[in-house]
mmCIF file of C-alpha atoms in Angstrom:
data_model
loop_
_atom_site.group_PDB
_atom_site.id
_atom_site.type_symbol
_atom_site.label_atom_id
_atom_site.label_comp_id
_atom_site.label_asym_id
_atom_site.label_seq_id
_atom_site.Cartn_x
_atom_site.Cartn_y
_atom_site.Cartn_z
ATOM 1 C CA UNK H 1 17.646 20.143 -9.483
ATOM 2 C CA UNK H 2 15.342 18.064 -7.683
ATOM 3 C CA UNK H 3 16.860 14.780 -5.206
ATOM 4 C CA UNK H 4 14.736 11.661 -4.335
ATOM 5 C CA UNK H 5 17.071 9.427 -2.462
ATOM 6 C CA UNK H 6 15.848 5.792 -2.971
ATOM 7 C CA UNK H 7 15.093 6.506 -6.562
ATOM 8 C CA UNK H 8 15.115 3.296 -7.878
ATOM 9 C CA UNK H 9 12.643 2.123 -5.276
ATOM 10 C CA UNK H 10 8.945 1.559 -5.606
ATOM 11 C CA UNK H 11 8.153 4.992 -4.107
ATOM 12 C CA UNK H 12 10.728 6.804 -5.210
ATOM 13 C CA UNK H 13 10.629 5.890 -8.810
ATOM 14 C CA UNK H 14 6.672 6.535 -8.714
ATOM 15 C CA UNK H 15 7.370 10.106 -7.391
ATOM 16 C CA UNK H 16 9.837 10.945 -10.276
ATOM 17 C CA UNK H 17 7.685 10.061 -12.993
ATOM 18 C CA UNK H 18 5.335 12.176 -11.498
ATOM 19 C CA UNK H 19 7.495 14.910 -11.086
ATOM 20 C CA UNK H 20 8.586 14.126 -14.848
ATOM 21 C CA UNK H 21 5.286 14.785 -15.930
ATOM 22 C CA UNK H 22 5.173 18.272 -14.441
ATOM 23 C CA UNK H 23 7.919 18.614 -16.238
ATOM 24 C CA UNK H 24 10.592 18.818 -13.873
ATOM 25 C CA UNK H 25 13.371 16.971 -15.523
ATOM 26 C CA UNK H 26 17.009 17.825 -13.680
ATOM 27 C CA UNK H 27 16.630 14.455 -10.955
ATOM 28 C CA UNK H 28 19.652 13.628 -8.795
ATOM 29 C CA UNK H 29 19.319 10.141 -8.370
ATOM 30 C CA UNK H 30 20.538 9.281 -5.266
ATOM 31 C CA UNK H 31 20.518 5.046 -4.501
ATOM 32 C CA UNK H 32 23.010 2.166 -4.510
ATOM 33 C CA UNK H 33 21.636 0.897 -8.277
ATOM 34 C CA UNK H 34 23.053 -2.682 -7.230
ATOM 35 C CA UNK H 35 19.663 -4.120 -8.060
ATOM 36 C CA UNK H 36 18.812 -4.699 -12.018
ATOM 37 C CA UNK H 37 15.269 -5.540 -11.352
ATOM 38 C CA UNK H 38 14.962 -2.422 -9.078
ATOM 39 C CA UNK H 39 16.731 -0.434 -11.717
ATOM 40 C CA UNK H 40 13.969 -1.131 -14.403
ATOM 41 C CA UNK H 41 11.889 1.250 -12.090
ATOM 42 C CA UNK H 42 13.693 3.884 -13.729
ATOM 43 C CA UNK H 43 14.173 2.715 -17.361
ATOM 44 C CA UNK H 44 12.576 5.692 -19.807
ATOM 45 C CA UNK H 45 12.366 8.368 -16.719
ATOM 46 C CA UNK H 46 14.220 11.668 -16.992
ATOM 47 C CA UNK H 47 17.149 11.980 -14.907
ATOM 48 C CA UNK H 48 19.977 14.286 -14.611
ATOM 49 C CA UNK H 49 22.524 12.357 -12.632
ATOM 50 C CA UNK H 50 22.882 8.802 -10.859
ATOM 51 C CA UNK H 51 24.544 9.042 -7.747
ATOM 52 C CA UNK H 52 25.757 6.575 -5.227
ATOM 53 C CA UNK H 53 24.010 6.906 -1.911
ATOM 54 C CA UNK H 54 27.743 6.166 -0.162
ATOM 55 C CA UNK H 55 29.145 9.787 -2.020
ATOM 56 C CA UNK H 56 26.143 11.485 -2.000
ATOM 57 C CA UNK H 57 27.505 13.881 0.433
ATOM 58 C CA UNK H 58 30.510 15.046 -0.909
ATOM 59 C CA UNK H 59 28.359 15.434 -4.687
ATOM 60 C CA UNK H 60 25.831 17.386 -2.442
ATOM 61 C CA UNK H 61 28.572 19.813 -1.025
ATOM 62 C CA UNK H 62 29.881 20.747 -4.334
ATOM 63 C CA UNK H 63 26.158 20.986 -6.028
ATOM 64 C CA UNK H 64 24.053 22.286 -3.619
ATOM 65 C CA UNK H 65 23.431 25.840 -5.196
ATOM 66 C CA UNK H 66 21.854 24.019 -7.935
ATOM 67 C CA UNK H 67 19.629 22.044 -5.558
ATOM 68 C CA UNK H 68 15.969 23.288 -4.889
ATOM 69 C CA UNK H 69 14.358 20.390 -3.501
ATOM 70 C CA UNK H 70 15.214 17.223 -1.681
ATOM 71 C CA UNK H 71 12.715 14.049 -1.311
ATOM 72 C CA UNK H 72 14.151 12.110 1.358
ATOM 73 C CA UNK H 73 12.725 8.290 0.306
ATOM 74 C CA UNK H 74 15.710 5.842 0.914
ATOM 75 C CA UNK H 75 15.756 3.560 3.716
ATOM 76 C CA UNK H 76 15.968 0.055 4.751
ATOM 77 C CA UNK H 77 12.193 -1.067 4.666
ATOM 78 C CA UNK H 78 12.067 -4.720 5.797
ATOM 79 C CA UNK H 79 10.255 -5.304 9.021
ATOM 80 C CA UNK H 80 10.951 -8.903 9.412
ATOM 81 C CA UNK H 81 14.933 -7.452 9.813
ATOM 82 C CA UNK H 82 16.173 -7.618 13.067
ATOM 83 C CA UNK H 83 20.015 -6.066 12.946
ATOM 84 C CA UNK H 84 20.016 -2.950 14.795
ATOM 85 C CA UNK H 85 23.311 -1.716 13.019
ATOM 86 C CA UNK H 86 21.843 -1.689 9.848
ATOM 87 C CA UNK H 87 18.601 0.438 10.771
ATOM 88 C CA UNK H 88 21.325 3.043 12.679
ATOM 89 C CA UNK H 89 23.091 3.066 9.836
ATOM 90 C CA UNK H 90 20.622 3.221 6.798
ATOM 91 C CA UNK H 91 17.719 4.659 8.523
ATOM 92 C CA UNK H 92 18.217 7.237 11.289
ATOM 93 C CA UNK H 93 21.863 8.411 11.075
ATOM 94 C CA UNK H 94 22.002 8.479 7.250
ATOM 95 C CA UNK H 95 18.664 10.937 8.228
ATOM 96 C CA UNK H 96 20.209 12.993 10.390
ATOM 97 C CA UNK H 97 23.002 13.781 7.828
ATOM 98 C CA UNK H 98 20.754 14.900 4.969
ATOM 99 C CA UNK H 99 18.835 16.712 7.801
ATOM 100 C CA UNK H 100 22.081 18.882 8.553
ATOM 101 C CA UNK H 101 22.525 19.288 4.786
ATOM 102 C CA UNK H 102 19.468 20.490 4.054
ATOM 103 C CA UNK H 103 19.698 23.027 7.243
ATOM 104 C CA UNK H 104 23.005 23.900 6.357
ATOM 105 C CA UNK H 105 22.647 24.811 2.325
ATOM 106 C CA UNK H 106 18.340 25.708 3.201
ATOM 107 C CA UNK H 107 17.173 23.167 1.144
ATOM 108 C CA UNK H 108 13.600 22.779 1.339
ATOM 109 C CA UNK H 109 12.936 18.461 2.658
ATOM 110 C CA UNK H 110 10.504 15.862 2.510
ATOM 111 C CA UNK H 111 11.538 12.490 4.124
ATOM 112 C CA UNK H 112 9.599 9.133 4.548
ATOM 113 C CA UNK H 113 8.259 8.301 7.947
ATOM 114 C CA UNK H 114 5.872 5.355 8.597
ATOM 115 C CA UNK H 115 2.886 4.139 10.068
ATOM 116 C CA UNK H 116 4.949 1.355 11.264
ATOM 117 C CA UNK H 117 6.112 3.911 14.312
ATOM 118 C CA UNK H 118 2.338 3.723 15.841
ATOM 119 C CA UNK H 119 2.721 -0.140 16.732
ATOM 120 C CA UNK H 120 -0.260 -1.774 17.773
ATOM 121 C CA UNK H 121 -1.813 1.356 17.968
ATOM 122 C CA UNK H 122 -2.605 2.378 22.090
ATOM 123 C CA UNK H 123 -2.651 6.049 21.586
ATOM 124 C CA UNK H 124 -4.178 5.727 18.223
ATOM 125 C CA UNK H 125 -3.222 7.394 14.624
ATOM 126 C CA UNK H 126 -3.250 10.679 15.014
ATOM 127 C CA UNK H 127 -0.582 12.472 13.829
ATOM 128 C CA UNK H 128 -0.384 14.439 16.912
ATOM 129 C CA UNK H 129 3.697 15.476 17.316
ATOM 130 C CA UNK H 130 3.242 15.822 21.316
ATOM 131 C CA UNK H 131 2.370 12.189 21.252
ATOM 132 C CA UNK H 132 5.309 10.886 19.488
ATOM 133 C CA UNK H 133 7.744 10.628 22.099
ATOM 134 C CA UNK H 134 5.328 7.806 23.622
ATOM 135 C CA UNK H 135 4.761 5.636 20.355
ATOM 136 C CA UNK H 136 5.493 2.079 20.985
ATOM 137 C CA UNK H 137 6.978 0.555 17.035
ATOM 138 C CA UNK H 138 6.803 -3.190 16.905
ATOM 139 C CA UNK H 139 10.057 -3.844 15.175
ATOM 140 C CA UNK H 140 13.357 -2.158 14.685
ATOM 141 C CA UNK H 141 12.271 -0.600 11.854
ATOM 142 C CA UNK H 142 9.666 0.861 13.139
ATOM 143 C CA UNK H 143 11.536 1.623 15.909
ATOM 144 C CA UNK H 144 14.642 3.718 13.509
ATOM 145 C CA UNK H 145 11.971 5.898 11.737
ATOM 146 C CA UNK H 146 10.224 6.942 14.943
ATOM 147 C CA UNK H 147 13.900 7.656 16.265
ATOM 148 C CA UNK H 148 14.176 10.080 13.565
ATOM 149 C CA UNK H 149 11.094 11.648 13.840
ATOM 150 C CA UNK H 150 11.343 12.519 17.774
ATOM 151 C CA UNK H 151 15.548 14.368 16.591
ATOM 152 C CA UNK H 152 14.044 15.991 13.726
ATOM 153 C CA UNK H 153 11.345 17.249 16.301
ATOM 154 C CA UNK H 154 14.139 18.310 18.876
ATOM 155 C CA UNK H 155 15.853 20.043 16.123
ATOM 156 C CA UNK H 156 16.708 23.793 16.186
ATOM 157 C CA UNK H 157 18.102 23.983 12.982
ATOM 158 C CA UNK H 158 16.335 23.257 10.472
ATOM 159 C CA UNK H 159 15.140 23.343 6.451
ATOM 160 C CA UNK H 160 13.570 26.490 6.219
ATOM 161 C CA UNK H 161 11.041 23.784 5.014
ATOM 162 C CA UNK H 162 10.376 20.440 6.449
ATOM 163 C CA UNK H 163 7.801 17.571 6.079
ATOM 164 C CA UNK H 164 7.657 13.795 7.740
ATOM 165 C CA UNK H 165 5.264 11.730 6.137
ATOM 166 C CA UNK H 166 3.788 8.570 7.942
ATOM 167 C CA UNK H 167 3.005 6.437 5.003
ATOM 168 C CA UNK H 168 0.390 3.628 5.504
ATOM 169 C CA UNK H 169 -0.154 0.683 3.484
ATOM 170 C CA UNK H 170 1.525 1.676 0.219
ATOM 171 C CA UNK H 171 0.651 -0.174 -2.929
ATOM 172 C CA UNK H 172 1.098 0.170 -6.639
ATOM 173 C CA UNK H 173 3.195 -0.048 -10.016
ATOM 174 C CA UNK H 174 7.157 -0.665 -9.299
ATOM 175 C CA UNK H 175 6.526 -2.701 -6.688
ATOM 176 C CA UNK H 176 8.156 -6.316 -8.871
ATOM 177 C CA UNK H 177 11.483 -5.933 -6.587
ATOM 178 C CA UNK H 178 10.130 -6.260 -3.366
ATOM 179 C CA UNK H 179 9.979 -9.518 -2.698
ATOM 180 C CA UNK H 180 8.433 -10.861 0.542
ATOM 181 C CA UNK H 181 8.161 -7.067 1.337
ATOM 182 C CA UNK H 182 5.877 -6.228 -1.498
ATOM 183 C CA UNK H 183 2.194 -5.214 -0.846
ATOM 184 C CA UNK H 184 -0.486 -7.902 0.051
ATOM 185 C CA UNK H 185 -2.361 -7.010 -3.842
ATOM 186 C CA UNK H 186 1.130 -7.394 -5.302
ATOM 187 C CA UNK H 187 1.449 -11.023 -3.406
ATOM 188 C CA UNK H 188 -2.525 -11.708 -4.520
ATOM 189 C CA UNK H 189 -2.782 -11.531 -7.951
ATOM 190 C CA UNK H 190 0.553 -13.729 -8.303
ATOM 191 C CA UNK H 191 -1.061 -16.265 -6.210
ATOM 192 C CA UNK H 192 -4.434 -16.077 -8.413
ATOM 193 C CA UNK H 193 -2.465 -16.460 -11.429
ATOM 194 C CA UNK H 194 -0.456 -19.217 -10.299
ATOM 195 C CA UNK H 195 -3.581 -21.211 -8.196
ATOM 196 C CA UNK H 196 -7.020 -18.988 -8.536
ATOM 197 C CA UNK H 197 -6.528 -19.095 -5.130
ATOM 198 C CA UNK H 198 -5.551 -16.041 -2.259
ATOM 199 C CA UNK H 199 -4.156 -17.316 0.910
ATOM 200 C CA UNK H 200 -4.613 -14.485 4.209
ATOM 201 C CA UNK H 201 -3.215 -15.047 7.273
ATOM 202 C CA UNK H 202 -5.730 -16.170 10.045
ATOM 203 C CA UNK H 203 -6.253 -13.876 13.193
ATOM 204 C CA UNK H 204 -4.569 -14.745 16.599
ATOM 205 C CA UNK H 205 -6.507 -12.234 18.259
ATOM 206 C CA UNK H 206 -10.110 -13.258 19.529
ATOM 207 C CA UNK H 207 -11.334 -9.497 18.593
ATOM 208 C CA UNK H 208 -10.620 -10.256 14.826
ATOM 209 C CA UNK H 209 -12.202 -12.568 12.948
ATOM 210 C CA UNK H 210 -10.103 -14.436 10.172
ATOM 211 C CA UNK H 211 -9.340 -11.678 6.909
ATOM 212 C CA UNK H 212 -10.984 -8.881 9.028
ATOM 213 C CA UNK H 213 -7.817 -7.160 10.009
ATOM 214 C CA UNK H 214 -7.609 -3.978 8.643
ATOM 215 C CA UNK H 215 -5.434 -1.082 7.102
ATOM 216 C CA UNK H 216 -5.131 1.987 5.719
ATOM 217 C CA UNK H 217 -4.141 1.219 2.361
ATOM 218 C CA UNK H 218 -2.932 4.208 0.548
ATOM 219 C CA UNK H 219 -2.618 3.851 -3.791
ATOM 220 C CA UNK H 220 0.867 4.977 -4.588
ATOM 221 C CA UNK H 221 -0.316 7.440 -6.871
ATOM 222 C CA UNK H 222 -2.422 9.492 -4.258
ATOM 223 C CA UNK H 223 0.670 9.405 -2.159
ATOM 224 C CA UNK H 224 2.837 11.197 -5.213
ATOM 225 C CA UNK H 225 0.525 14.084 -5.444
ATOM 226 C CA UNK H 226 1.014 14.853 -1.591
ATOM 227 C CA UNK H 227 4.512 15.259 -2.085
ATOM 228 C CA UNK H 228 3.852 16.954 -4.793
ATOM 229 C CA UNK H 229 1.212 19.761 -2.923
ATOM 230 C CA UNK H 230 4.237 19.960 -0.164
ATOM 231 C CA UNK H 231 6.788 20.764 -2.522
ATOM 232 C CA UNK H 232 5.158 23.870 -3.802
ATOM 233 C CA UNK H 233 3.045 24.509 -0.800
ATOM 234 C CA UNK H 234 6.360 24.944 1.484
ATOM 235 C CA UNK H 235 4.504 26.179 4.612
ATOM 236 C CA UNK H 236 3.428 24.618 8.179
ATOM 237 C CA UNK H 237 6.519 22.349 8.686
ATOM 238 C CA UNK H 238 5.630 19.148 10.560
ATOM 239 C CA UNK H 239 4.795 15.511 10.619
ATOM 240 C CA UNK H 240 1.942 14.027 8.801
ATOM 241 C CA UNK H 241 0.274 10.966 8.331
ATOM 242 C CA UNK H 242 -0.233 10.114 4.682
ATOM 243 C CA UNK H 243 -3.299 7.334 4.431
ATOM 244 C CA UNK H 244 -6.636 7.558 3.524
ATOM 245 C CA UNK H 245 -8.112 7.940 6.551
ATOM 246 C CA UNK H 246 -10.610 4.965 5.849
ATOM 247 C CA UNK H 247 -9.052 1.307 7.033
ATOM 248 C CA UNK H 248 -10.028 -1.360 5.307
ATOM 249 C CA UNK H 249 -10.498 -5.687 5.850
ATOM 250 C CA UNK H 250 -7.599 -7.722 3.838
ATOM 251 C CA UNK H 251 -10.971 -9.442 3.021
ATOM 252 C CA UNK H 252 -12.301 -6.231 0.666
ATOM 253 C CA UNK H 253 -8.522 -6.231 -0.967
ATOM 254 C CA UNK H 254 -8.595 -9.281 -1.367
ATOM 255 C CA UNK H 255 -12.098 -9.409 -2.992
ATOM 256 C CA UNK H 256 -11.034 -6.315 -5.146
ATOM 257 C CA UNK H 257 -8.389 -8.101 -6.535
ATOM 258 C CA UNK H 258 -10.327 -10.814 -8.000
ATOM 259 C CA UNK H 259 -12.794 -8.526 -8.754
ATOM 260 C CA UNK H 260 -10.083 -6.439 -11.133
ATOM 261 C CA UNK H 261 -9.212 -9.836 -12.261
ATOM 262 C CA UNK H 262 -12.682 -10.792 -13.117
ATOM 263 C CA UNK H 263 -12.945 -14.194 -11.266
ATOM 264 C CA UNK H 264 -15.051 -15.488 -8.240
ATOM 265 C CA UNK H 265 -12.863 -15.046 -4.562
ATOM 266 C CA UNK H 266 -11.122 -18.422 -3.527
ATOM 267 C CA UNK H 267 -9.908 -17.403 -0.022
ATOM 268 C CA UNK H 268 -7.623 -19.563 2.281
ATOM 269 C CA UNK H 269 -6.627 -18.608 6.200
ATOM 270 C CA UNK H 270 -2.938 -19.660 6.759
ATOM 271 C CA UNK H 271 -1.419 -18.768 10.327
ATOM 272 C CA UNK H 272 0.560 -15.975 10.449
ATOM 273 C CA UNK H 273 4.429 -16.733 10.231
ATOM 274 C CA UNK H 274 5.980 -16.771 13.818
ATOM 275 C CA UNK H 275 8.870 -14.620 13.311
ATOM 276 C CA UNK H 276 6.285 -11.950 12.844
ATOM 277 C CA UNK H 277 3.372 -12.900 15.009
ATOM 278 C CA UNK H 278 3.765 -10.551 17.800
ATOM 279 C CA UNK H 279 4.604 -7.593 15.507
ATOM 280 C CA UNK H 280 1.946 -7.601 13.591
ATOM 281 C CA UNK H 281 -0.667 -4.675 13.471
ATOM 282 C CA UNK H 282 -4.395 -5.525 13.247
ATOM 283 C CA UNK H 283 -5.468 -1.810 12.798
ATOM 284 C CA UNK H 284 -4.615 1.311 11.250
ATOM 285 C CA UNK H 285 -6.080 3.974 10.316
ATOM 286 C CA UNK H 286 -4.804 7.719 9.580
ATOM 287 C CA UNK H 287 -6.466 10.637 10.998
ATOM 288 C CA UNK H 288 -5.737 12.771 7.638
ATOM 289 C CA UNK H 289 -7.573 16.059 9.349
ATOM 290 C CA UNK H 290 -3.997 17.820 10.076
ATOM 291 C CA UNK H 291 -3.050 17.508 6.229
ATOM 292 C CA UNK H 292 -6.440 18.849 5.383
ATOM 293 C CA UNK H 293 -5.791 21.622 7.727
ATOM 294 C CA UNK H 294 -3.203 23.129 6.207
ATOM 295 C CA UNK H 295 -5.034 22.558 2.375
ATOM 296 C CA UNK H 296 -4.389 19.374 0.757
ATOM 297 C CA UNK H 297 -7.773 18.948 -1.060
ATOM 298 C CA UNK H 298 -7.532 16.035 -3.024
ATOM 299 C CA UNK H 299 -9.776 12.925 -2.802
ATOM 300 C CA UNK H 300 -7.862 9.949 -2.039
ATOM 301 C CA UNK H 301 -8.995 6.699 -4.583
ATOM 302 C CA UNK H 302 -11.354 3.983 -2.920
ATOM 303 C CA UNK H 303 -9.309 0.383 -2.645
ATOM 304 C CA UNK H 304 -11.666 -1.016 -5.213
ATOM 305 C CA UNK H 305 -11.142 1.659 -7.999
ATOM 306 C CA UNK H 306 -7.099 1.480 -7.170
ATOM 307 C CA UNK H 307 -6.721 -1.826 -6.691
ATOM 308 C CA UNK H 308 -8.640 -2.151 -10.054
ATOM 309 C CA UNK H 309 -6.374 0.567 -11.627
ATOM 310 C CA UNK H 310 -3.154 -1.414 -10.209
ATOM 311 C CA UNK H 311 -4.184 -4.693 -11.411
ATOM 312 C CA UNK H 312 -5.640 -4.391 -14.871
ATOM 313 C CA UNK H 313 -3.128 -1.475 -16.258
ATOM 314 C CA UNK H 314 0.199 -3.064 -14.454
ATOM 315 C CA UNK H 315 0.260 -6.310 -12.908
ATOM 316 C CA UNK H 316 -1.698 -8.020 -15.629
ATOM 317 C CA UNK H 317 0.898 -6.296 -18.414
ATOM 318 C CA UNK H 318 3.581 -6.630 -16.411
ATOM 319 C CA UNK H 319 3.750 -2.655 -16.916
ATOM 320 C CA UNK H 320 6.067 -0.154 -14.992
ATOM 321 C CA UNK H 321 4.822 3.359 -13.690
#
């Protein structure tokens, strides 16, 4: 048996069809399934068992001989949320739990971290574990996954296998759920369709020109076959970053996307919402050397040939991954 908490998320739901084709089959769904448009994510995948994320536990205690692998996705992912208690809860001490589990019963564990824990970015994007301790996160959220990573770091006991992986700008298929959280090409082609038009947020900063922030946007599907390399790899336990190393303007996604959709860029500035403002990153990057290091040899796809890939096979059909 295989676990990916958050299973009916975008990631989450991406990473079992992949592990579906591979063939591995016996998935322990682990989410709150309150959300039917989230729950289409998983409509024709092959799962074992749907559990509740609230008696996870107690299933894990009485299952966990049968358990070779846990992919720990879940979380509360909303940056513009600002309730503490709900990060604590969700986020770092829901962590810590499957953290003792997986020490406890040796179960081999992958868990989302984020880019979001490098804030603006002072001591850069390197996913250097020493440094961690003095990350600066913008936003609560931010803040609860870098919480986790510096405990799991303090850790004695632990997985006989463990992995934290930074994830960048995530886009791709299953992302319909999302709302106001859903990825910037998501957002764009809805707004072509409706208007021909994109609208980007204008710069605040005097170093950026309008549409030339930039990020390390990382196709769904390269980030997948990383988890899938750590999962048989099992070796040199750590935390990684998981971009593409190459950041890119909102101008070239947003160029790509009308590109995939065949039409002419219409591009409007808008000013960046308030309540975000002064959390909001400019640059990022990945410094992907330490996941080469240890053998991950994969290219990862170029924004144009993803974006195209995202665009014409899903969002134009309305498909699911």
């Amino acid at each position: 048996m295989i676990i990916v908490t958050g299973a009916a998320g975008f990631i989450g739901s991406c990473l079992i069809q992949r592990l579906n084709q591979d063939g591995f089959n016996f998935i322990i769904a682990v989410d709150d399934f309150s959300n039917p448009l989230k729950m289409k994510n998983l409509a024709d995948k092959k799962i074992q068992e749907f559990v509740h994320r609230d008696v996870f536990f107690e299933w894990l205690d009485k299952n966990q001989a049968e358990v070779e692998f846990c992919f720990h996705i879940g979380a509360r992912t909303d940056t513009a949320e600002f309730d503490q208690d709900i990060f604590n809860r969700l986020n770092l001490n829901y962590s810590k739990q499957i953290w003792k589990k997986c020490h406890l019963y040796q179960i081999p564990l992958i868990y989302a971290s984020s880019a979001a824990t490098y804030g603006n970015g002072e001591f850069g994007y390197d996913d250097n574990e020493l440094q961690i301790p003095q990350l600066k996160p913008l936003n609560p959220y931010g803040e609860s996954k870098n919480e986790f990573d510096k405990w799991a770091l303090l850790q004695k006991d632990t997985p006989f296998f463990w992995a934290g992986l930074k994830f960048f700008n995530v886009f791709g298929p299953n992302e319909y759920h999302k709302g106001r959280m859903a990825s910037v090409i998501f957002h764009s082609h809805n707004q072509i369709k409706a208007t021909g038009r994109i609208k980007l947020f204008k710069s605040h900063r005097p170093d950026f020109k309008d549409g030339e922030q930039m990020r390390d946007f990382v196709y769904v599907k390269d980030l997948v076959e990383v988890c899938i390399y750590l999962m048989h790899s099992r070796r040199n336990s750590g935390i990684y970053n998981l971009g593409t190393g190459k950041a890119r303007t909102f101008l070239d996604l947003a160029k790509a996307t009308f590109a995939a959709m065949n039409l002419e860029p219409q591009i409007d500035f808008i000013d960046t919402p308030i309540d975000i403002r002064d959390k909001y990153q400019y640059f990022t990057q990945a410094n992907m050397s330490k996941l080469r290091l240890i053998g991950y040899k994969k290219p990862f796809s170029s924004l144009e040939d993803s974006v195209n890939d995202y665009v014409s096979n899903y969002l134009a059909k309305d498909n699911y991954l």
